Coordinates of C-alpha atoms and ligand atoms in Angstrom, one line a residue:
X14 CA 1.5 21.5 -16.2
X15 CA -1.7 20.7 -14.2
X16 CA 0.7 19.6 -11.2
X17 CA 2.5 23.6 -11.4
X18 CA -0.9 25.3 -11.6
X19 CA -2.2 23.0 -8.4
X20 CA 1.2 23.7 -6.6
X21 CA 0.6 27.4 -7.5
X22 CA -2.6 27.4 -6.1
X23 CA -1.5 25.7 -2.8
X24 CA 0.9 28.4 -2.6
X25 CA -1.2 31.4 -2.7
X26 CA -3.9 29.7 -0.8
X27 CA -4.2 32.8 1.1
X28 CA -5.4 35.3 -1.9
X29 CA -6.5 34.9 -5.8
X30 CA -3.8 34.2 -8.7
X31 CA -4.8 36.3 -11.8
X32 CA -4.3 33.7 -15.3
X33 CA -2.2 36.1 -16.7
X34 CA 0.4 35.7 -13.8
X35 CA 0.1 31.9 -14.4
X36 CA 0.2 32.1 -18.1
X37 CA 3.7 34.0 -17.9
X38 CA 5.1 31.9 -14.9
X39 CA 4.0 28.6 -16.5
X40 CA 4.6 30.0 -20.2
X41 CA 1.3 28.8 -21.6
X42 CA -1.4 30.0 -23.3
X43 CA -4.6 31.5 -21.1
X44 CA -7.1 28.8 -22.5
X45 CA -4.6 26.1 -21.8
X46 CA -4.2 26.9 -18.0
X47 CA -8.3 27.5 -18.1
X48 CA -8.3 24.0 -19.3
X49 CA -6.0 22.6 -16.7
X50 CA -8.4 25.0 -13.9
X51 CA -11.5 23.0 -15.2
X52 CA -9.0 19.4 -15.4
X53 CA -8.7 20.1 -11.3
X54 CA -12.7 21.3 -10.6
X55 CA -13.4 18.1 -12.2
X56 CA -10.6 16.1 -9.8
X57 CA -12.8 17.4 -7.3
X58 CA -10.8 20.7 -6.2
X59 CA -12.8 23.5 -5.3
X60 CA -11.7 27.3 -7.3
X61 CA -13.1 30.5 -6.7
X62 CA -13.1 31.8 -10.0
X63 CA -13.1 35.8 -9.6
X64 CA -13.8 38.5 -12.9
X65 CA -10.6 40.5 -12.5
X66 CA -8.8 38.8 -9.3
X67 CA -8.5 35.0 -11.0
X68 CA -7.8 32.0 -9.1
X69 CA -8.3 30.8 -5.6
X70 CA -7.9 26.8 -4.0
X71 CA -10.5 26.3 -1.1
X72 CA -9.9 23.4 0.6
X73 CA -12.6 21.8 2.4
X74 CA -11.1 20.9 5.7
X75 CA -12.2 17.1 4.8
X76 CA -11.0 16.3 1.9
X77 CA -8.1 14.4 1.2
X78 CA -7.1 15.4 -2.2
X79 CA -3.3 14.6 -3.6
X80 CA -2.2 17.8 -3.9
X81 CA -3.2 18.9 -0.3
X82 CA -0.8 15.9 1.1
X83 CA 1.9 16.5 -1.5
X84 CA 2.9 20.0 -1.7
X85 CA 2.9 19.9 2.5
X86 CA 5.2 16.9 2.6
X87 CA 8.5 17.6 3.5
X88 CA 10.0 14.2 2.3
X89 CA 12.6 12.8 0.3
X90 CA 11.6 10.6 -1.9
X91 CA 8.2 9.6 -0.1
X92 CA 5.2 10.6 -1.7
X93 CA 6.3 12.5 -3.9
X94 CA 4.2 10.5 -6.4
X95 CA 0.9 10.1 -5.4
X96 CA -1.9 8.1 -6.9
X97 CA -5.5 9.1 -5.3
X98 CA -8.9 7.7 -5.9
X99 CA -12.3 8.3 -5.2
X100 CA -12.7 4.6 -4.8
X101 CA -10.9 1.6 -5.4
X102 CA -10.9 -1.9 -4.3
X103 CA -7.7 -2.2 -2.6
X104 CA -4.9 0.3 -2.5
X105 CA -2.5 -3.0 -1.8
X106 CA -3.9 -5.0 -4.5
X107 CA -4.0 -1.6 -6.8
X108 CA -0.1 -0.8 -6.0
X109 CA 1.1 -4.7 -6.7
X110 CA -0.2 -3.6 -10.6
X111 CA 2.1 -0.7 -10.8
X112 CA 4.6 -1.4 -8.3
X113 CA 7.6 -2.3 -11.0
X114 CA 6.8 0.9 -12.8
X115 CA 6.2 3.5 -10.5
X116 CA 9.7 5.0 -8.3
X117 CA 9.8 4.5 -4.8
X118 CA 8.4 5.7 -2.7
X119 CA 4.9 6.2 -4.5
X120 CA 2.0 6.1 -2.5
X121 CA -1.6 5.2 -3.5
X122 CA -4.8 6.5 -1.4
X123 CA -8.3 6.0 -1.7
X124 CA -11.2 7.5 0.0
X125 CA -12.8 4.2 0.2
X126 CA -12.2 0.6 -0.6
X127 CA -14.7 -1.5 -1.2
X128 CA -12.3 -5.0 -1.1
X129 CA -10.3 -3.7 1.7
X130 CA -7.8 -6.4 2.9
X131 CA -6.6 -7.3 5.8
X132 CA -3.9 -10.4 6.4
X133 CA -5.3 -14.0 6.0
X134 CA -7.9 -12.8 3.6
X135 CA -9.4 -11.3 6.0
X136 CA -11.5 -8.0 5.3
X137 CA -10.8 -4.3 6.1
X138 CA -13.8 -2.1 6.4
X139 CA -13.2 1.2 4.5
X140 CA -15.9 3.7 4.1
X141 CA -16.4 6.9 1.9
X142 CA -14.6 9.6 3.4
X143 CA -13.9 8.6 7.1
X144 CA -10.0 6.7 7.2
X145 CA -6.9 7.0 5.9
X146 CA -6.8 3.9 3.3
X147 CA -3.1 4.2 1.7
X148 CA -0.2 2.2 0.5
X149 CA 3.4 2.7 0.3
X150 CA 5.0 1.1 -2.6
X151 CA 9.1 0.6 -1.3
X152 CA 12.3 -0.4 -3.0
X153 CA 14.4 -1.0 -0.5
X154 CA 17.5 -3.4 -1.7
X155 CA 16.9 -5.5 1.4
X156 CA 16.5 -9.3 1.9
X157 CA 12.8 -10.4 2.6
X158 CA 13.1 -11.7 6.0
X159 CA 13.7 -8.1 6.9
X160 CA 10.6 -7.2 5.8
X161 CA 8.6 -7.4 8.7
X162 CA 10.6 -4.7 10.4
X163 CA 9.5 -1.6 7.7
X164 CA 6.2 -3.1 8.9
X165 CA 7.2 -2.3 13.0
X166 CA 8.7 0.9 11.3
X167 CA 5.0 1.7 9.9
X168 CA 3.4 1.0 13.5
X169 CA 6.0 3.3 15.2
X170 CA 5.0 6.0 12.8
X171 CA 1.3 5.9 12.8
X172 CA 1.7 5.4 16.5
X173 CA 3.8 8.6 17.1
X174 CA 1.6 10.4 14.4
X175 CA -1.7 9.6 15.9
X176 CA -0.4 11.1 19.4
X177 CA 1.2 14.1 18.5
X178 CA -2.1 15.0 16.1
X179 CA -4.7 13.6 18.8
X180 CA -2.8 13.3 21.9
X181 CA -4.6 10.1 22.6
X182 CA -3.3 7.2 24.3
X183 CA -2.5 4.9 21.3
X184 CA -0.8 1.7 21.7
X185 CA 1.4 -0.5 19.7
X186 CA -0.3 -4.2 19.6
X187 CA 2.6 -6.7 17.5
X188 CA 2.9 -7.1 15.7
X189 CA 1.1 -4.6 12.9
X190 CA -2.1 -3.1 14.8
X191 CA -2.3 0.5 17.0
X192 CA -5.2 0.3 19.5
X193 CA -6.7 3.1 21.5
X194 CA -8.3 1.9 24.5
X195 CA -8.1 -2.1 23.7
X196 CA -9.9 -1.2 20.7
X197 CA -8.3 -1.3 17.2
X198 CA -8.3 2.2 15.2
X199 CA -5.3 1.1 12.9
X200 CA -4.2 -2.3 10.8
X201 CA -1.2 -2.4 8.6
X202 CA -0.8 -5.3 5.6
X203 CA 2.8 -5.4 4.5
X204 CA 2.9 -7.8 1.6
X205 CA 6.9 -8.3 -0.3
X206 CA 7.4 -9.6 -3.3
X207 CA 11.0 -10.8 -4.6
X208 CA 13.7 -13.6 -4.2
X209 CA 15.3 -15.5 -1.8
X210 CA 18.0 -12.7 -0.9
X211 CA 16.5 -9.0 -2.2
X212 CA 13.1 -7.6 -2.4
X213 CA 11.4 -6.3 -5.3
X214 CA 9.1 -4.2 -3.8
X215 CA 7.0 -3.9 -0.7
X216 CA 3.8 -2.5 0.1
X217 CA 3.2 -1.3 3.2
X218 CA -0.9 -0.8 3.1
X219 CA -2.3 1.6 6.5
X220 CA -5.6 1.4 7.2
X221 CA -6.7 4.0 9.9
X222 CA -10.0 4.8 11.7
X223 CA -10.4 8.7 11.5
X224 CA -13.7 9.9 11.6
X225 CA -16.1 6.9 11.6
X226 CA -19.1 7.2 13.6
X227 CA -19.6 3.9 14.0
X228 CA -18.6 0.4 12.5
X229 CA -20.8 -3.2 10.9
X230 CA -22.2 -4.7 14.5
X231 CA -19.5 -7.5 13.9
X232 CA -16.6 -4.9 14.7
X233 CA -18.4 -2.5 17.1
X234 CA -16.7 -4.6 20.0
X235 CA -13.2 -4.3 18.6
X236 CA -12.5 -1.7 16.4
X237 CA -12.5 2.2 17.1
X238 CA -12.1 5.8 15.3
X239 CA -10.2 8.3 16.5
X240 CA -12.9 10.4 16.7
X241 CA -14.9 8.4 18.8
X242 CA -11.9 8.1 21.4
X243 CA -11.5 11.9 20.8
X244 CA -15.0 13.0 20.6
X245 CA -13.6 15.4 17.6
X246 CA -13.2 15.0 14.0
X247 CA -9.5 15.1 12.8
X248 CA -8.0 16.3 9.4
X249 CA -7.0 13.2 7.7
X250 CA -4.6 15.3 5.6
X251 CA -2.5 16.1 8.3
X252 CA -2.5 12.8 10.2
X253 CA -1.0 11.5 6.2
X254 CA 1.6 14.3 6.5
X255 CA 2.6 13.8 10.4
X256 CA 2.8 10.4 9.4
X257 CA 4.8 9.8 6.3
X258 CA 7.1 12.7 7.6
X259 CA 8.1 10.3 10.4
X260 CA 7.7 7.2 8.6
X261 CA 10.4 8.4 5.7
X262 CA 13.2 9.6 9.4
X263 CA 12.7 6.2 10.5
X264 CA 12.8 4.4 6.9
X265 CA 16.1 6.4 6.3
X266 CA 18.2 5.4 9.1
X267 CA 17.1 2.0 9.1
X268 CA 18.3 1.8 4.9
X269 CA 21.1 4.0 5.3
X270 CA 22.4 3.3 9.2
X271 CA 20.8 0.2 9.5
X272 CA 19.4 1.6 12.8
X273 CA 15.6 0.5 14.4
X274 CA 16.4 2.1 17.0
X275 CA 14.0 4.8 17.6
X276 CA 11.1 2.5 16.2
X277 CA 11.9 0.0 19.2
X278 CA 12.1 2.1 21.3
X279 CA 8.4 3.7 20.3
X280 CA 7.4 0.0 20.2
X281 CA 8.1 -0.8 23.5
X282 CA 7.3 2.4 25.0
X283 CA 4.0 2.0 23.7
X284 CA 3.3 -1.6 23.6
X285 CA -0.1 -2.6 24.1
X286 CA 1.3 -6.0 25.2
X287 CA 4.5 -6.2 27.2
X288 CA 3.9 -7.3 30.4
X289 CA 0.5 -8.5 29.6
X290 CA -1.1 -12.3 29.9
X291 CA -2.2 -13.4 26.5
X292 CA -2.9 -16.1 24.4
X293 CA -1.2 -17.3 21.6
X294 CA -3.2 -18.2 18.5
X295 CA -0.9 -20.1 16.2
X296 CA -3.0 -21.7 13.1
X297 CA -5.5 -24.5 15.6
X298 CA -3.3 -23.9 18.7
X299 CA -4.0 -21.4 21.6
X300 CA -1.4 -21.0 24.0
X301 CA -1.1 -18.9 27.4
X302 CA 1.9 -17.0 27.7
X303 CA 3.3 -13.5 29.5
X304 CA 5.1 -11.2 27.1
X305 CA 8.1 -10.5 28.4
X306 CA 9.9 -7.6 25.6
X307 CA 10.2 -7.4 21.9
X308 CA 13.6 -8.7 20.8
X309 CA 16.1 -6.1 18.5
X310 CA 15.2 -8.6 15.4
X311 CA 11.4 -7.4 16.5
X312 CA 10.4 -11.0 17.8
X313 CA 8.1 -11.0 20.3
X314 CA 9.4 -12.5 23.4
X315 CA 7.2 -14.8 25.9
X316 CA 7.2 -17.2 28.5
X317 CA 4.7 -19.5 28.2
X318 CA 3.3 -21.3 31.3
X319 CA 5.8 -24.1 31.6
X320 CA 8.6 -21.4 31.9
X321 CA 10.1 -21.8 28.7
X322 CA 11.1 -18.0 27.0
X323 CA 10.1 -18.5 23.0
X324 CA 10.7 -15.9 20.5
X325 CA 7.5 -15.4 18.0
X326 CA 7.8 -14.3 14.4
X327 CA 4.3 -13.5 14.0
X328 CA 0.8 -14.6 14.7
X329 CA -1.9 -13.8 16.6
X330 CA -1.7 -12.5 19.8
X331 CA -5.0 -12.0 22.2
X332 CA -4.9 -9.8 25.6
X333 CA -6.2 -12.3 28.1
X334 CA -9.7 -11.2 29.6
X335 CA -10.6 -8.9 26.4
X336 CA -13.0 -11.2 24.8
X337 CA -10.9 -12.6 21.3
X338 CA -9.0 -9.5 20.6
Ligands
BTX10 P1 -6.0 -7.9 10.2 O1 -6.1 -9.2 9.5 O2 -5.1 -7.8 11.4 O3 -7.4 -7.3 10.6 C1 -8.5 -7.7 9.9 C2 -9.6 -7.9 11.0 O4 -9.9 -6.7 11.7 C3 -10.9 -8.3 10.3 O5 -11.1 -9.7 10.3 C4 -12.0 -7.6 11.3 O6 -12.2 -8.5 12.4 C5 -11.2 -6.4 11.8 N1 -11.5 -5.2 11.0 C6 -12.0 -5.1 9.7 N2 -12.1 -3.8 9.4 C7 -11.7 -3.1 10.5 C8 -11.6 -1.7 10.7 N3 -11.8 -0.7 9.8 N4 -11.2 -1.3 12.0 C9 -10.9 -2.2 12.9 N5 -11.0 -3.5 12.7 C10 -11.4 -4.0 11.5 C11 -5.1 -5.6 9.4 O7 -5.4 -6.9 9.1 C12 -4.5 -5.0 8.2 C13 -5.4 -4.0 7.5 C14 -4.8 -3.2 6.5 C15 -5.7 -2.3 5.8 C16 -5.0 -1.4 4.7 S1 -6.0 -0.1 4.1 C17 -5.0 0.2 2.9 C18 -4.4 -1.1 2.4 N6 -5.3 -1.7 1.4 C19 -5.8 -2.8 1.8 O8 -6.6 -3.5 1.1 N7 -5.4 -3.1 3.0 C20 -4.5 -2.1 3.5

């Protein structure tokens, strides 16, 4: 009942909804959809409660609430179940716990993380109220090795998605960050779990710089927000909704059509690496190479100084002549 009332109250944003008109729509009693009002205040959603004139949702601009991402989802099946927290300590590590039971397409999101991961075991920095700090949990019937491209699928959306919100330059760097200006705003941790030929599930975790002001002295070289490359602060409720709206296009006709298409294309287009001198970091090794393309498998494709063309899986990939990232 609580969802109806909050989808309601999304839909007559624009003037108050009297208890009684609930009451009859929902077919409750008055003191139960009182109840459910006081449920939401405590969820943190702000209602005008007017003598007379009843109910009214004001949304601060900022906040990243479930409701205000759901009801203005156009999806499918994507996020249509959403799981928000104030704080949590990882949105991927939360969504492995539920993953079996939850449908797909269920997406968890936190306003911070306070054991944000990225791959390796490496950390994620996530503080109160400044990114977008969400994972997709997936089903998608597919064998594991094709994983990695819903993961190039995720980059092509949050890359399209942060340009037609910000109109910034972002770039693609393979094979799972976006960068704005050689500096990264965006990681994405796509972790599988399943057998040899079908996936279980997959989690596709996006972390994304939105209105930090600044970052722990150890990242300020690398990392970025897109409101220090924009000099403006950006609604983190409709970057999720740009976002998963594209994501879900691209996820359908690669499940259905079996088509990447569009995503290579994006990935190319805005690759922060092809045609770029780099090193290759590959567990102790370092090796020069040129990026030549990224293959239709989503391979990275290089020719490394002796002239011979390899095709790279995944690893670590440094620009040459931008310090280690
Ligand atoms: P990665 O291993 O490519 O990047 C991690 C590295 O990036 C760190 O070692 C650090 O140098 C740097 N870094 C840490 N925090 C930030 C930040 N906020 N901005 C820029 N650089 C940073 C990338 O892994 C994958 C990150 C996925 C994060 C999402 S958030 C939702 C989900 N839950 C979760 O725990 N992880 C994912």
């Amino acid at each position: 009942m609580k969802d109806k009332i909050l989808k309601e109250l999304y839909e007559h944003q624009e003037n108050h909804i009297s208890g009684e008109y609930l009451r009859k729509k929902l077919n409750v009693s008055r003191t139960a959809v009182w109840k459910q009002i006081q449920s939401l205040k405590e969820e943190g959603y702000v209602i005008e409660t007017m003598s007379r004139k009843g109910y009214r949702l004001l949304e601060q601009r900022d906040e990243i609430l479930p409701g205000g991402v759901k009801f203005n989802l156009n999806t499918r099946e994507i996020g249509k179940e959403i799981k928000y927290f104030d704080t949590i300590d990882s949105t991927n590590t939360y969504s492995k716990t539920i993953a079996l039971e939850v449908p797909h397409g269920t997406i968890v999101m936190s306003d911070e993380q306070v054991g944000g991961r990225g791959r390796l075991g490496r950390n994620w920095s996530s503080p109160k109220g400044e990114g977008i700090w969400m994972s997709l949990i997936l089903k998608p019937g597919i064998p594991p090795n094709e994983g990695m491209k819903v993961s190039h699928i995720a980059a092509a959306a949050v890359c399209k998605g942060i340009r037609e919100i910000t109109g910034l330059e972002a770039l693609v760097k393979w094979p799972n960050d976006i960068v704005i200006n050689g500096k990264k705003v965006c990681g994405i941790l796509t972790e599988v779990a399943g057998e040899l030929n079908e996936i279980h599930y997959l989690i596709v975790g996006i972390g994304i710089n939105v209105n930090n002001i600044d970052f722990p002295t150890e990242l300020e070289e690398k990392a970025s927000s897109l409101l220090i490359e924009g000099k403006k602060k950006y609604d983190r409720k409709e970057l999720i909704v740009k976002i998963i709206s594209i994501f879900e296009k691209f996820y359908d006709s690669f499940i259905k059509e079996g088509s990447l298409e569009e995503v290579l294309r994006l990935c190319r287009q805005y690759s922060a690496l092809i045609g770029r001198e780099v090193v290759i970091i590959k567990g102790g090794s370092q090796e020069a190479a040129k990026v030549l393309g990224m293959t239709d498998e989503g391979f990275l494709e290089v020719e490394l100084s002796d002239g011979r063309i390899e095709h790279i899986f995944s690893g670590e990939v440094s620009v040459r002549g931008q310090g280690t990232y």
